[in-house]
PDB file of C-alpha atoms in Angstrom:
ATOM      1  CA  MET A   1     -29.838 -60.097 -42.624  1.00 50.00           C
ATOM      2  CA  PRO A   2     -31.697 -57.093 -41.206  1.00 49.00           C
ATOM      3  CA  PRO A   3     -34.007 -55.152 -43.412  1.00 50.00           C
ATOM      4  CA  LEU A   4     -32.568 -52.137 -45.166  1.00 50.00           C
ATOM      5  CA  GLY A   5     -34.735 -49.668 -43.257  1.00 51.00           C
ATOM      6  CA  GLY A   6     -33.679 -51.187 -39.887  1.00 56.00           C
ATOM      7  CA  GLY A   7     -30.064 -50.179 -40.424  1.00 62.00           C
ATOM      8  CA  ARG A   8     -31.009 -46.588 -40.902  1.00 56.00           C
ATOM      9  CA  ARG A   9     -33.250 -46.696 -37.807  1.00 54.00           C
ATOM     10  CA  ASP A  10     -30.414 -48.168 -35.719  1.00 56.00           C
ATOM     11  CA  LYS A  11     -28.113 -45.350 -36.829  1.00 53.00           C
ATOM     12  CA  GLU A  12     -30.745 -42.766 -35.928  1.00 50.00           C
ATOM     13  CA  ARG A  13     -31.302 -44.417 -32.521  1.00 46.00           C
ATOM     14  CA  ARG A  14     -27.569 -44.449 -31.829  1.00 48.00           C
ATOM     15  CA  ARG A  15     -27.265 -40.824 -32.943  1.00 46.00           C
ATOM     16  CA  PHE A  16     -30.233 -39.916 -30.726  1.00 42.00           C
ATOM     17  CA  ALA A  17     -28.719 -41.826 -27.797  1.00 42.00           C
ATOM     18  CA  ASN A  18     -25.355 -40.108 -28.328  1.00 43.00           C
ATOM     19  CA  CYS A  19     -27.053 -36.685 -28.495  1.00 41.00           C
ATOM     20  CA  THR A  20     -29.036 -37.489 -25.347  1.00 36.00           C
ATOM     21  CA  GLN A  21     -25.839 -38.522 -23.543  1.00 41.00           C
ATOM     22  CA  LEU A  22     -24.081 -35.356 -24.761  1.00 36.00           C
ATOM     23  CA  VAL A  23     -26.946 -33.135 -23.557  1.00 36.00           C
ATOM     24  CA  PHE A  24     -26.939 -34.959 -20.198  1.00 36.00           C
ATOM     25  CA  LEU A  25     -23.164 -34.545 -19.824  1.00 34.00           C
ATOM     26  CA  LEU A  26     -23.346 -30.868 -20.782  1.00 36.00           C
ATOM     27  CA  ALA A  27     -26.159 -30.283 -18.283  1.00 37.00           C
ATOM     28  CA  LEU A  28     -24.296 -32.156 -15.551  1.00 32.00           C
ATOM     29  CA  GLY A  29     -21.052 -30.298 -16.307  1.00 37.00           C
ATOM     30  CA  GLY A  30     -22.835 -26.963 -16.298  1.00 37.00           C
ATOM     31  CA  GLN A  31     -24.526 -27.771 -13.014  1.00 35.00           C
ATOM     32  CA  MET A  32     -21.182 -28.759 -11.480  1.00 34.00           C
ATOM     33  CA  ALA A  33     -19.542 -25.597 -12.796  1.00 38.00           C
ATOM     34  CA  LEU A  34     -22.300 -23.425 -11.351  1.00 37.00           C
ATOM     35  CA  SER A  35     -22.111 -25.300  -8.071  1.00 37.00           C
ATOM     36  CA  GLY A  36     -18.326 -24.854  -7.973  1.00 41.00           C
ATOM     37  CA  THR A  37     -18.619 -21.148  -8.748  1.00 40.00           C
ATOM     38  CA  ALA A  38     -21.224 -20.685  -6.046  1.00 42.00           C
ATOM     39  CA  HIS A  39     -19.071 -22.635  -3.585  1.00 41.00           C
ATOM     40  CA  ALA A  40     -15.997 -20.555  -4.469  1.00 46.00           C
ATOM     41  CA  ALA A  41     -17.965 -17.308  -4.107  1.00 48.00           C
ATOM     42  CA  ALA A  42     -19.296 -18.404  -0.729  1.00 45.00           C
ATOM     43  CA  ALA A  43     -15.803 -19.369   0.393  1.00 46.00           C
ATOM     44  CA  LYS A  44     -14.415 -16.037  -0.807  1.00 47.00           C
ATOM     45  CA  GLU A  45     -17.089 -14.103   1.098  1.00 52.00           C
ATOM     46  CA  SER A  46     -16.399 -16.036   4.278  1.00 48.00           C
ATOM     47  CA  LYS A  47     -12.626 -15.335   4.253  1.00 48.00           C
ATOM     48  CA  PRO A  48     -11.487 -12.908   6.931  1.00 52.00           C
ATOM     49  CA  ALA A  49     -10.002  -9.604   5.715  1.00 50.00           C
ATOM     50  CA  GLU A  50      -6.495 -10.745   6.731  1.00 54.00           C
ATOM     51  CA  ALA A  51      -6.725 -13.763   4.403  1.00 59.00           C
ATOM     52  CA  VAL A  52      -6.992 -11.555   1.311  1.00 71.00           C
ATOM     53  CA  ALA A  53      -3.541 -11.263  -0.240  1.00 85.00           C
ATOM     54  CA  ALA A  54      -1.888  -7.886   0.217  1.00 90.00           C
ATOM     55  CA  ILE A  55       0.106  -6.286  -2.591  1.00 94.00           C
ATOM     56  CA  VAL A  56       3.409  -4.594  -1.842  1.00 95.00           C
ATOM     57  CA  PRO A  57       3.760  -1.231  -3.620  1.00 95.00           C
ATOM     58  CA  THR A  58       6.824  -0.669  -5.785  1.00 95.00           C
ATOM     59  CA  ALA A  59       9.551   1.841  -4.971  1.00 95.00           C
ATOM     60  CA  TYR A  60       8.212   4.048  -7.765  1.00 95.00           C
ATOM     61  CA  GLU A  61       4.685   3.993  -6.325  1.00 93.00           C
ATOM     62  CA  LEU A  62       6.015   4.924  -2.882  1.00 94.00           C
ATOM     63  CA  SER A  63       8.060   7.748  -4.396  1.00 95.00           C
ATOM     64  CA  LEU A  64       4.864   9.196  -5.829  1.00 93.00           C
ATOM     65  CA  LEU A  65       3.361   9.298  -2.323  1.00 93.00           C
ATOM     66  CA  TYR A  66       6.320  11.029  -0.632  1.00 96.00           C
ATOM     67  CA  ALA A  67       8.443  13.007  -3.140  1.00 96.00           C
ATOM     68  CA  ASP A  68       8.179  16.809  -2.860  1.00 96.00           C
ATOM     69  CA  ARG A  69       5.703  16.614   0.011  1.00 96.00           C
ATOM     70  CA  THR A  70       5.641  17.835   3.589  1.00 96.00           C
ATOM     71  CA  TRP A  71       4.331  15.457   6.263  1.00 95.00           C
ATOM     72  CA  VAL A  72       2.713  17.690   8.865  1.00 95.00           C
ATOM     73  CA  TRP A  73       2.668  16.475  12.482  1.00 91.00           C
ATOM     74  CA  LYS A  74       0.993  17.857  15.590  1.00 89.00           C
ATOM     75  CA  ASN A  75       4.107  19.850  16.561  1.00 91.00           C
ATOM     76  CA  GLY A  76       6.392  19.611  13.541  1.00 93.00           C
ATOM     77  CA  ALA A  77       6.852  18.366  10.003  1.00 95.00           C
ATOM     78  CA  ALA A  78       9.192  16.580   7.618  1.00 96.00           C
ATOM     79  CA  TYR A  79       9.901  17.527   4.008  1.00 96.00           C
ATOM     80  CA  PHE A  80      10.774  14.790   1.478  1.00 97.00           C
ATOM     81  CA  ALA A  81      12.730  16.473  -1.325  1.00 96.00           C
ATOM     82  CA  GLN A  82      12.428  15.112  -4.824  1.00 93.00           C
ATOM     83  CA  GLY A  83      15.503  14.090  -6.804  1.00 88.00           C
ATOM     84  CA  ASN A  84      18.294  14.171  -4.205  1.00 92.00           C
ATOM     85  CA  ARG A  85      16.036  12.578  -1.535  1.00 95.00           C
ATOM     86  CA  ARG A  86      17.064  15.193   1.042  1.00 96.00           C
ATOM     87  CA  LEU A  87      14.955  15.077   4.201  1.00 97.00           C
ATOM     88  CA  GLU A  88      14.458  17.934   6.651  1.00 95.00           C
ATOM     89  CA  ALA A  89      12.357  17.709   9.792  1.00 94.00           C
ATOM     90  CA  TRP A  90      11.612  19.855  12.807  1.00 93.00           C
ATOM     91  CA  THR A  91       9.597  19.763  15.998  1.00 91.00           C
ATOM     92  CA  SER A  92       8.814  22.396  18.552  1.00 86.00           C
ATOM     93  CA  GLY A  93       7.189  21.979  21.887  1.00 74.00           C
ATOM     94  CA  GLN A  94       6.854  24.254  24.845  1.00 67.00           C
ATOM     95  CA  ASP A  95      10.315  25.890  25.226  1.00 72.00           C
ATOM     96  CA  THR A  96      11.961  23.243  23.039  1.00 83.00           C
ATOM     97  CA  ALA A  97      12.924  23.050  19.425  1.00 88.00           C
ATOM     98  CA  SER A  98      14.742  20.418  17.447  1.00 91.00           C
ATOM     99  CA  PHE A  99      15.526  19.785  13.826  1.00 92.00           C
ATOM    100  CA  ALA A 100      16.906  16.955  11.759  1.00 93.00           C
ATOM    101  CA  GLU A 101      18.628  16.576   8.446  1.00 94.00           C
ATOM    102  CA  GLY A 102      19.237  13.482   6.410  1.00 96.00           C
ATOM    103  CA  ARG A 103      17.778  11.550   3.533  1.00 97.00           C
ATOM    104  CA  TRP A 104      14.884   9.269   2.682  1.00 97.00           C
ATOM    105  CA  LEU A 105      14.713   6.181   0.516  1.00 96.00           C
ATOM    106  CA  VAL A 106      12.188   3.674  -0.768  1.00 96.00           C
ATOM    107  CA  THR A 107      12.596  -0.026  -1.512  1.00 94.00           C
ATOM    108  CA  GLU A 108      10.978  -2.563  -3.814  1.00 92.00           C
ATOM    109  CA  GLY A 109       9.861  -4.346  -0.632  1.00 93.00           C
ATOM    110  CA  GLY A 110       7.318  -1.591   0.124  1.00 95.00           C
ATOM    111  CA  LYS A 111       9.404   0.321   2.662  1.00 96.00           C
ATOM    112  CA  MET A 112      10.057   4.032   3.077  1.00 97.00           C
ATOM    113  CA  CYS A 113      12.990   4.777   5.365  1.00 97.00           C
ATOM    114  CA  MET A 114      14.177   8.027   6.891  1.00 96.00           C
ATOM    115  CA  GLU A 115      17.824   8.415   7.913  1.00 96.00           C
ATOM    116  CA  LEU A 116      18.063  11.490  10.161  1.00 95.00           C
ATOM    117  CA  VAL A 117      20.327  13.118  12.720  1.00 94.00           C
ATOM    118  CA  TRP A 118      18.285  15.090  15.260  1.00 92.00           C
ATOM    119  CA  ARG A 119      19.685  18.140  17.072  1.00 90.00           C
ATOM    120  CA  SER A 120      18.428  20.348  19.891  1.00 89.00           C
ATOM    121  CA  LYS A 121      20.092  22.799  22.271  1.00 86.00           C
ATOM    122  CA  SER A 122      20.900  19.955  24.655  1.00 86.00           C
ATOM    123  CA  TYR A 123      21.982  17.176  22.296  1.00 83.00           C
ATOM    124  CA  THR A 124      23.241  16.139  18.887  1.00 83.00           C
ATOM    125  CA  GLY A 125      22.136  12.642  18.070  1.00 83.00           C
ATOM    126  CA  LYS A 126      23.614   9.976  15.864  1.00 88.00           C
ATOM    127  CA  GLN A 127      22.104   9.082  12.531  1.00 89.00           C
ATOM    128  CA  ASN A 128      18.956   7.079  13.163  1.00 91.00           C
ATOM    129  CA  ARG A 129      17.049   5.031  10.597  1.00 95.00           C
ATOM    130  CA  THR A 130      13.265   4.694  10.890  1.00 95.00           C
ATOM    131  CA  CYS A 131      11.346   2.610   8.343  1.00 96.00           C
ATOM    132  CA  TYR A 132       7.678   2.201   7.503  1.00 96.00           C
ATOM    133  CA  SER A 133       6.229  -0.761   5.609  1.00 97.00           C
ATOM    134  CA  HIS A 134       3.357  -0.274   3.176  1.00 96.00           C
ATOM    135  CA  ARG A 135       0.823  -2.662   1.683  1.00 95.00           C
ATOM    136  CA  ILE A 136      -2.205  -2.394  -0.570  1.00 94.00           C
ATOM    137  CA  LEU A 137      -5.168  -4.334   0.733  1.00 91.00           C
ATOM    138  CA  GLY A 138      -8.571  -4.188  -0.930  1.00 88.00           C
ATOM    139  CA  GLY A 139      -7.650  -1.011  -2.820  1.00 87.00           C
ATOM    140  CA  ASN A 140      -6.531   0.749   0.389  1.00 91.00           C
ATOM    141  CA  ILE A 141      -2.942   1.591   1.317  1.00 93.00           C
ATOM    142  CA  GLU A 142      -1.918   0.640   4.843  1.00 94.00           C
ATOM    143  CA  LYS A 143       1.257   1.596   6.683  1.00 94.00           C
ATOM    144  CA  ARG A 144       3.079   0.548   9.851  1.00 95.00           C
ATOM    145  CA  LYS A 145       6.259   1.504  11.661  1.00 96.00           C
ATOM    146  CA  ASP A 146       8.851  -1.259  11.448  1.00 95.00           C
ATOM    147  CA  PRO A 147       9.633  -3.694  12.792  1.00 93.00           C
ATOM    148  CA  ASP A 148       6.355  -4.529  14.520  1.00 92.00           C
ATOM    149  CA  GLY A 149       4.036  -1.531  14.551  1.00 94.00           C
ATOM    150  CA  GLU A 150       0.300  -1.888  14.030  1.00 95.00           C
ATOM    151  CA  TRP A 151      -1.049  -1.520  10.491  1.00 93.00           C
ATOM    152  CA  TYR A 152      -3.140   1.618  10.047  1.00 91.00           C
ATOM    153  CA  SER A 153      -4.945   3.276   7.168  1.00 89.00           C
ATOM    154  CA  PHE A 154      -2.693   5.499   5.073  1.00 91.00           C
ATOM    155  CA  LYS A 155      -4.965   6.069   2.073  1.00 89.00           C
ATOM    156  CA  GLN A 156      -8.417   4.625   1.585  1.00 85.00           C
ATOM    157  CA  SER A 157     -10.290   4.264  -1.679  1.00 79.00           C
ATOM    158  CA  PRO A 158     -12.407   6.356  -1.869  1.00 76.00           C
ATOM    159  CA  GLU A 159     -10.515   8.894   0.242  1.00 76.00           C
ATOM    160  CA  ASP A 160     -11.515   9.380   3.851  1.00 78.00           C
ATOM    161  CA  THR A 161     -11.022  12.421   6.088  1.00 77.00           C
ATOM    162  CA  SER A 162      -9.049  10.251   8.526  1.00 77.00           C
ATOM    163  CA  ASP A 163      -6.450   9.199   5.911  1.00 81.00           C
ATOM    164  CA  GLU A 164      -2.862   9.742   7.049  1.00 86.00           C
ATOM    165  CA  LEU A 165      -2.056  10.876   3.497  1.00 88.00           C
ATOM    166  CA  ARG A 166      -4.173  13.995   4.143  1.00 88.00           C
ATOM    167  CA  LYS A 167      -1.378  15.134   6.492  1.00 91.00           C
ATOM    168  CA  PHE A 168       0.912  15.414   3.441  1.00 93.00           C
ATOM    169  CA  GLU A 169       1.041  18.773   1.670  1.00 94.00           C
ATOM    170  CA  VAL A 170       2.470  19.274  -1.809  1.00 95.00           C
ATOM    171  CA  GLY A 171       5.792  21.127  -1.768  1.00 95.00           C
ATOM    172  CA  ASN A 172       8.051  22.358   1.038  1.00 94.00           C
ATOM    173  CA  THR A 173       5.294  24.122   2.964  1.00 94.00           C
ATOM    174  CA  LYS A 174       7.079  24.365   6.346  1.00 93.00           C
ATOM    175  CA  SER A 175      10.566  25.490   5.299  1.00 91.00           C
ATOM    176  CA  ALA A 176      10.284  28.729   7.328  1.00 90.00           C
ATOM    177  CA  GLN A 177       9.525  26.737  10.505  1.00 89.00           C
ATOM    178  CA  PHE A 178      12.440  24.405   9.767  1.00 90.00           C
ATOM    179  CA  GLU A 179      14.818  27.371   9.425  1.00 89.00           C
ATOM    180  CA  GLU A 180      13.437  28.899  12.617  1.00 88.00           C
ATOM    181  CA  ALA A 181      14.044  25.657  14.543  1.00 88.00           C
ATOM    182  CA  ARG A 182      17.562  25.439  13.122  1.00 87.00           C
ATOM    183  CA  LYS A 183      18.343  28.998  14.257  1.00 88.00           C
ATOM    184  CA  LEU A 184      16.882  28.383  17.730  1.00 84.00           C
ATOM    185  CA  VAL A 185      19.022  25.275  18.194  1.00 86.00           C
ATOM    186  CA  GLY A 186      22.131  26.816  16.666  1.00 78.00           C
ATOM    187  CA  SER A 187      24.622  25.006  14.535  1.00 56.00           C
ATOM    188  CA  LYS A 188      26.338  22.094  16.305  1.00 49.00           C
ATOM    189  CA  LYS A 189      28.713  20.109  14.186  1.00 48.00           C
TER     190      LYS A 189
END
């Protein structure tokens, strides 16, 4: 039979061995976790920009970008009315004028579409639908003409002077030019 003191020593040795194993396992686990985190961070940094998942904005978010704003172009503009989603547009070039009327809509799939009928002195077109897709990538909003246009910067974070969104003015700021184009073309029904 072992001495009485030896039993207590054996328990202490086993407890010490268990503690040592626990400390070793904790250290090893921590080292593996840090290694995995470092590996994941390195992998994340090496991903190309395209590999980062894009977020599709909601219809509500798109409405906030377009509603009650005028999109000013080089030789014209389009006004996106709030509420009834009426859309008016006009262009004028050298000795030409045209205008369009229709509506605009947004989808949960990140699209803004314009349904317009263009008119000029020489023609009255049929209703035409043009859509733009939007995505949020790295905090920036990008846009492209569907179905296969190139993605371009619509709104960067922080804002940039080249942002397409800077071409949007709050309110119907070009209504006088729209009315002038309509009068120049005349009413064709």
